[in-house]
C-alpha positions as a printed NumPy array, in Angstrom:
array([[ 19.088,  20.227,  -8.165],
       [ 17.769,  23.376,  -6.976],
       [ 18.593,  26.721,  -8.377],
       [ 20.514,  27.483,  -5.351],
       [ 22.744,  24.418,  -5.143],
       [ 23.347,  24.752,  -8.799],
       [ 24.493,  28.352,  -8.548],
       [ 26.61 ,  27.297,  -5.512],
       [ 28.4  ,  24.48 ,  -7.506],
       [ 28.91 ,  26.761, -10.444],
       [ 30.335,  29.401,  -8.228],
       [ 32.603,  26.803,  -6.922],
       [ 33.794,  25.791, -10.133],
       [ 34.824,  29.038, -11.517],
       [ 36.414,  29.613,  -8.199],
       [ 38.457,  26.5  ,  -8.572],
       [ 39.448,  27.221, -12.249],
       [ 40.536,  30.867, -11.139],
       [ 42.784,  29.392,  -8.546],
       [ 44.297,  26.85 , -10.682],
       [ 45.026,  29.638, -13.364],
       [ 46.525,  31.773, -10.98 ],
       [ 48.718,  29.292,  -9.303],
       [ 50.051,  28.09 , -12.692],
       [ 48.927,  24.43 , -12.251],
       [ 45.883,  24.854, -14.943],
       [ 45.46 ,  21.636, -16.781],
       [ 46.57 ,  22.448, -20.398],
       [ 45.615,  20.664, -23.604],
       [ 46.611,  21.306, -26.977],
       [ 49.81 ,  21.966, -29.03 ],
       [ 53.231,  23.767, -28.453],
       [ 55.596,  24.312, -31.295],
       [ 59.217,  25.197, -30.567],
       [ 61.804,  26.389, -32.944],
       [ 65.328,  25.475, -31.326],
       [ 68.671,  24.534, -32.402],
       [ 68.959,  21.03 , -33.773],
       [ 70.142,  18.027, -31.716],
       [ 69.714,  20.287, -28.348],
       [ 66.61 ,  19.156, -26.628],
       [ 66.036,  16.109, -24.428],
       [ 63.128,  13.788, -25.951],
       [ 62.862,  12.351, -22.464],
       [ 62.232,  15.745, -20.907],
       [ 59.819,  16.775, -23.664],
       [ 57.698,  13.367, -23.106],
       [ 57.718,  14.277, -19.449],
       [ 56.063,  17.53 , -20.358],
       [ 53.7  ,  16.31 , -22.774],
       [ 52.553,  13.699, -20.345],
       [ 52.13 ,  15.941, -17.652],
       [ 50.016,  18.806, -19.404],
       [ 48.474,  16.646, -22.294],
       [ 50.27 ,  19.137, -24.988],
       [ 51.716,  17.763, -28.086],
       [ 55.037,  19.266, -28.707],
       [ 56.602,  19.835, -32.021],
       [ 60.302,  20.891, -32.551],
       [ 61.651,  22.361, -35.558],
       [ 65.467,  22.688, -36.031],
       [ 67.549,  25.679, -37.051],
       [ 71.225,  25.818, -37.399],
       [ 72.154,  29.473, -36.423],
       [ 70.969,  32.627, -34.829],
       [ 70.603,  34.22 , -38.101],
       [ 68.459,  31.523, -39.516],
       [ 66.2  ,  31.744, -36.542],
       [ 65.758,  35.548, -36.782],
       [ 65.25 ,  35.749, -40.421],
       [ 62.612,  32.987, -40.218],
       [ 60.613,  34.66 , -37.588],
       [ 61.099,  38.293, -38.829],
       [ 59.186,  37.276, -41.888],
       [ 55.969,  36.651, -39.807],
       [ 53.622,  33.749, -39.84 ],
       [ 56.152,  31.292, -38.776],
       [ 53.763,  29.17 , -36.855],
       [ 56.219,  28.657, -33.929],
       [ 55.251,  29.529, -30.163],
       [ 58.976,  29.611, -28.616],
       [ 62.431,  29.923, -29.768],
       [ 65.776,  29.782, -28.145],
       [ 68.139,  32.751, -29.124],
       [ 71.646,  33.286, -27.771],
       [ 72.197,  35.949, -25.331],
       [ 73.906,  38.327, -27.781],
       [ 70.885,  38.219, -30.182],
       [ 68.264,  38.321, -27.5  ],
       [ 68.234,  42.139, -27.421],
       [ 67.574,  42.367, -31.003],
       [ 64.521,  40.145, -30.944],
       [ 63.132,  42.38 , -27.942],
       [ 64.094,  45.712, -29.579],
       [ 62.36 ,  44.601, -32.964],
       [ 58.899,  43.767, -30.953],
       [ 59.212,  39.837, -31.72 ],
       [ 58.804,  38.585, -28.167],
       [ 55.835,  38.452, -25.831],
       [ 56.696,  39.938, -22.327],
       [ 55.727,  36.633, -20.226],
       [ 57.441,  37.699, -16.712],
       [ 59.038,  34.512, -16.406],
       [ 61.011,  36.145, -13.522],
       [ 57.781,  36.259, -11.518],
       [ 56.791,  32.599, -12.102],
       [ 56.723,  29.937,  -9.62 ],
       [ 59.846,  28.339, -10.494],
       [ 61.841,  31.302, -10.853],
       [ 63.212,  31.024,  -7.515],
       [ 65.43 ,  28.331,  -9.03 ],
       [ 67.339,  30.493, -11.34 ],
       [ 70.978,  30.734, -10.111],
       [ 71.444,  34.219,  -8.677],
       [ 74.088,  35.249, -11.306],
       [ 71.492,  34.518, -13.924],
       [ 68.341,  36.1  , -12.562],
       [ 69.223,  39.655, -13.667],
       [ 71.237,  39.416, -16.621],
       [ 72.017,  42.384, -19.029],
       [ 70.428,  41.066, -21.698],
       [ 67.285,  40.827, -20.351],
       [ 66.852,  42.611, -17.044],
       [ 64.593,  40.969, -14.565],
       [ 63.89 ,  37.993, -16.969],
       [ 60.896,  39.726, -18.501],
       [ 61.086,  37.581, -21.646],
       [ 63.401,  34.62 , -21.302],
       [ 64.362,  31.708, -18.953],
       [ 67.895,  29.98 , -19.042],
       [ 68.24 ,  27.045, -21.421],
       [ 72.015,  26.331, -21.725],
       [ 75.378,  27.971, -21.256],
       [ 78.55 ,  27.363, -22.91 ],
       [ 81.89 ,  28.186, -24.405],
       [ 83.341,  28.625, -28.004],
       [ 86.552,  26.936, -28.434],
       [ 88.192,  24.218, -30.573],
       [ 88.106,  20.38 , -30.666],
       [ 90.922,  18.446, -31.766],
       [ 91.33 ,  14.772, -32.523],
       [ 94.474,  13.793, -30.715],
       [ 95.405,  10.894, -32.785],
       [ 95.979,  13.501, -35.578],
       [ 97.68 ,  16.197, -33.739],
       [ 99.621,  16.038, -30.53 ],
       [100.477,  19.709, -30.292],
       [ 98.979,  22.502, -27.917],
       [ 95.157,  22.601, -28.621],
       [ 94.561,  25.701, -26.565],
       [ 94.795,  28.121, -29.314],
       [ 92.834,  29.695, -32.07 ],
       [ 95.768,  28.786, -34.154],
       [ 94.405,  25.357, -34.708],
       [ 91.555,  27.25 , -36.828],
       [ 93.522,  30.224, -38.046],
       [ 97.012,  29.05 , -38.664],
       [ 96.24 ,  25.458, -39.084],
       [ 99.416,  23.05 , -38.249],
       [100.7  ,  20.875, -41.287],
       [ 99.134,  17.798, -39.583],
       [ 95.686,  19.152, -39.752],
       [ 95.278,  21.081, -42.86 ],
       [ 92.482,  19.765, -44.897],
       [ 90.946,  18.2  , -41.787],
       [ 89.605,  21.334, -40.174],
       [ 85.805,  22.328, -39.974],
       [ 84.6  ,  25.628, -39.01 ],
       [ 81.004,  25.771, -37.325],
       [ 79.58 ,  28.832, -39.462],
       [ 78.099,  30.814, -36.735],
       [ 79.219,  34.13 , -37.931],
       [ 79.72 ,  36.1  , -34.564],
       [ 81.384,  33.031, -33.256],
       [ 83.761,  32.977, -35.901],
       [ 84.633,  36.538, -36.192],
       [ 84.704,  37.025, -32.279],
       [ 87.405,  34.089, -32.259],
       [ 89.513,  35.97 , -35.205],
       [ 89.18 ,  39.368, -33.263],
       [ 90.417,  37.768, -30.053],
       [ 93.219,  35.801, -31.923],
       [ 94.508,  39.171, -33.397],
       [ 94.527,  40.825, -30.008],
       [ 91.201,  42.924, -30.261],
       [ 88.122,  43.027, -28.204],
       [ 84.792,  41.617, -28.728],
       [ 82.789,  44.105, -30.582],
       [ 85.735,  46.138, -31.64 ],
       [ 84.973,  48.794, -34.267],
       [ 88.821,  49.246, -34.821],
       [ 89.347,  49.081, -38.753],
       [ 92.91 ,  47.829, -38.336],
       [ 91.995,  44.863, -36.108],
       [ 88.969,  44.089, -38.256],
       [ 91.405,  44.235, -41.527],
       [ 93.737,  41.831, -39.881],
       [ 90.579,  39.733, -38.972],
       [ 89.612,  39.763, -42.604],
       [ 92.928,  38.871, -43.823],
       [ 93.268,  35.945, -41.46 ],
       [ 90.101,  34.335, -42.328],
       [ 90.56 ,  34.452, -45.901],
       [ 94.041,  33.275, -45.521],
       [ 92.941,  30.272, -43.265],
       [ 89.998,  29.113, -45.472],
       [ 91.837,  27.091, -47.922],
       [ 93.11 ,  24.962, -45.03 ],
       [ 89.578,  24.009, -43.946],
       [ 87.749,  21.311, -45.43 ],
       [ 84.402,  22.239, -44.543],
       [ 82.143,  24.942, -42.859],
       [ 79.301,  23.024, -41.327],
       [ 77.317,  22.31 , -37.949],
       [ 77.238,  18.408, -37.947],
       [ 80.337,  18.217, -35.875],
       [ 79.132,  15.748, -33.145],
       [ 78.808,  12.936, -35.717],
       [ 81.822,  13.927, -37.915],
       [ 84.384,  14.316, -35.087],
       [ 83.164,  11.35 , -33.202],
       [ 83.606,   9.238, -36.307],
       [ 86.977,  10.955, -37.238],
       [ 85.598,  12.17 , -40.653],
       [ 87.139,  15.549, -39.601],
       [ 90.076,  16.091, -37.181],
       [ 89.511,  19.732, -35.635],
       [ 86.941,  22.179, -35.543],
       [ 85.71 ,  25.438, -33.895],
       [ 82.694,  24.237, -31.669],
       [ 80.906,  24.511, -28.321],
       [ 81.938,  22.722, -25.348],
       [ 78.96 ,  20.454, -24.98 ],
       [ 79.097,  19.194, -28.517],
       [ 82.78 ,  18.669, -27.429],
       [ 81.784,  16.617, -24.662],
       [ 79.463,  14.659, -26.865],
       [ 82.366,  13.909, -29.395],
       [ 84.306,  12.64 , -26.55 ],
       [ 81.96 ,  10.311, -25.319],
       [ 81.916,   8.867, -29.033],
       [ 85.775,   9.018, -29.633],
       [ 88.111,   9.556, -26.515],
       [ 90.936,  10.757, -28.651],
       [ 88.559,  14.013, -29.088],
       [ 89.873,  16.851, -26.665],
       [ 88.529,  20.352, -26.098],
       [ 90.63 ,  23.465, -26.237],
       [ 90.42 ,  26.733, -24.322],
       [ 92.051,  29.3  , -26.503],
       [ 94.742,  31.057, -24.632],
       [ 94.103,  34.36 , -26.809],
       [ 90.543,  34.405, -25.167],
       [ 87.133,  32.829, -25.946],
       [ 83.485,  33.821, -25.509],
       [ 81.126,  32.659, -22.777],
       [ 77.529,  32.539, -23.987],
       [ 74.012,  31.268, -22.791],
       [ 70.848,  30.428, -24.946],
       [ 67.55 ,  31.55 , -23.357],
       [ 63.778,  30.164, -24.075],
       [ 61.442,  32.999, -25.177],
       [ 57.695,  33.194, -26.466],
       [ 57.135,  34.986, -29.664],
       [ 54.826,  37.812, -29.828],
       [ 52.671,  35.986, -32.448],
       [ 52.56 ,  32.554, -30.634],
       [ 49.194,  30.809, -31.037],
       [ 49.537,  28.389, -27.77 ],
       [ 50.711,  31.348, -25.251],
       [ 49.745,  29.352, -22.117],
       [ 51.244,  26.093, -22.864],
       [ 54.352,  28.321, -23.685],
       [ 54.197,  29.935, -20.239],
       [ 53.725,  26.39 , -18.673],
       [ 56.901,  25.258, -20.387],
       [ 58.899,  28.269, -19.656],
       [ 58.045,  27.454, -15.789],
       [ 58.606,  23.718, -16.271],
       [ 62.127,  24.483, -17.695],
       [ 63.044,  26.183, -14.483],
       [ 62.545,  23.261, -12.563],
       [ 65.776,  21.734, -11.529],
       [ 65.095,  18.195, -12.508],
       [ 63.645,  18.979, -15.913],
       [ 66.653,  21.499, -16.522],
       [ 68.928,  18.799, -15.256],
       [ 67.269,  16.1  , -17.506],
       [ 67.849,  18.397, -20.447],
       [ 71.354,  18.952, -19.469],
       [ 72.08 ,  15.271, -19.587],
       [ 71.211,  14.998, -23.25 ],
       [ 72.865,  18.27 , -24.691],
       [ 75.607,  18.314, -22.117],
       [ 75.879,  21.963, -21.438],
       [ 75.487,  23.363, -18.043],
       [ 72.463,  25.627, -17.386],
       [ 71.545,  28.624, -15.136],
       [ 69.139,  26.666, -12.771],
       [ 70.436,  25.919,  -9.187],
       [ 70.084,  22.59 ,  -8.022],
       [ 69.941,  20.974, -11.742],
       [ 73.262,  19.437, -11.134],
       [ 71.688,  16.735,  -8.64 ],
       [ 69.898,  15.463, -11.799],
       [ 72.781,  15.271, -14.32 ],
       [ 75.137,  12.307, -15.119],
       [ 78.043,  11.964, -12.861],
       [ 80.356,  12.55 , -15.715],
       [ 79.136,  16.132, -16.103],
       [ 80.684,  17.029, -12.663],
       [ 84.339,  17.357, -13.292],
       [ 84.114,  16.967, -17.179],
       [ 87.072,  18.834, -18.917],
       [ 84.598,  20.483, -21.23 ],
       [ 82.435,  21.975, -18.536],
       [ 85.018,  22.639, -15.588],
       [ 87.38 ,  25.341, -16.89 ],
       [ 90.854,  24.991, -16.103],
       [ 92.173,  27.61 , -13.62 ],
       [ 94.737,  28.955, -16.067],
       [ 92.15 ,  29.705, -18.943],
       [ 89.152,  31.387, -16.531],
       [ 90.617,  34.796, -16.961],
       [ 90.614,  34.823, -20.616],
       [ 86.909,  34.376, -20.995],
       [ 84.88 ,  37.107, -22.178],
       [ 81.004,  37.429, -21.999],
       [ 78.876,  37.278, -24.993],
       [ 77.338,  40.746, -25.951],
       [ 75.302,  42.383, -28.65 ],
       [ 77.622,  44.506, -30.886],
       [ 76.527,  47.932, -31.807],
       [ 74.865,  47.996, -35.476],
       [ 77.556,  49.572, -37.02 ],
       [ 80.098,  46.987, -35.738],
       [ 77.677,  44.246, -36.761],
       [ 77.642,  45.469, -40.234],
       [ 81.334,  45.336, -40.408],
       [ 81.171,  41.545, -39.211],
       [ 78.379,  40.927, -41.874],
       [ 80.58 ,  42.421, -44.72 ],
       [ 83.504,  40.322, -43.749],
       [ 81.511,  37.3  , -43.314],
       [ 79.904,  37.771, -46.918],
       [ 83.276,  38.032, -48.307],
       [ 84.376,  34.859, -46.47 ],
       [ 81.402,  32.869, -48.018],
       [ 82.534,  33.716, -51.744]])
């Protein structure tokens, strides 16, 4: 080989690598460490990513937004990615915990549904991509209770048939938001009279609960508990295990939320994390993930890759009479968040 041809080949190789990197199709290898809600990630979808990019994915579970935030705040978590809810995402951003990866400019960003392309919690999608979206409501085993399930009264004024059989999923903001709406307040209210009613409601209701835990899919499905506050995708999976389980849309109001995939500022595997963000904006991959966790997502066209039973599922398709009482999840001001935390601390005693 002459010096000239060797230089030409080296130049072509460098050009090829540069082009692959610029188009986002670079061949990746190595690792990716994801910190996510438990039982929320499709193993089939992860295997597809691993096979395509030769990246070993490790998933570590958490059970609440507060748990995830506290862990990462400590530093040195070793995680590359996390999936916070939209009302917590501005906190992560403001505290400088996230890397600005500009997923809104990635190749597959064109697949984000228009209503999710420029959300208030992450304008322009500079940090996040949609993972899932859902509703906070109630689930009831109708073999134990045949009354109205479309009310927070199931949790906060428990019917006699359900006393001692009710669980509350201990996500602080979800529980307090529900109690605020039940007492006629608005989400993120700082009204002291409303919050006093919220505190009194929670403390009075707690003796009628049997537990405050996250493992509702198994326990509602098996009949170990008969009602719970819960998310609609979880309720869907419970119904698949036990047809007597129904999801209720509280007429007093309920919160619509989304969870979003972001990259940590101190991520060790940044390029692999970016590949995964782009990968999750492909309709087939987002649909595969929804087929597992049973929530909708913000990727247009993903419905074609979901099971047929998701199209008109009562947990996914909001009845017309309850559409108007849904309110968007939002970040409460720090002073209101402090009041929420004070009430929550008292409830835990």
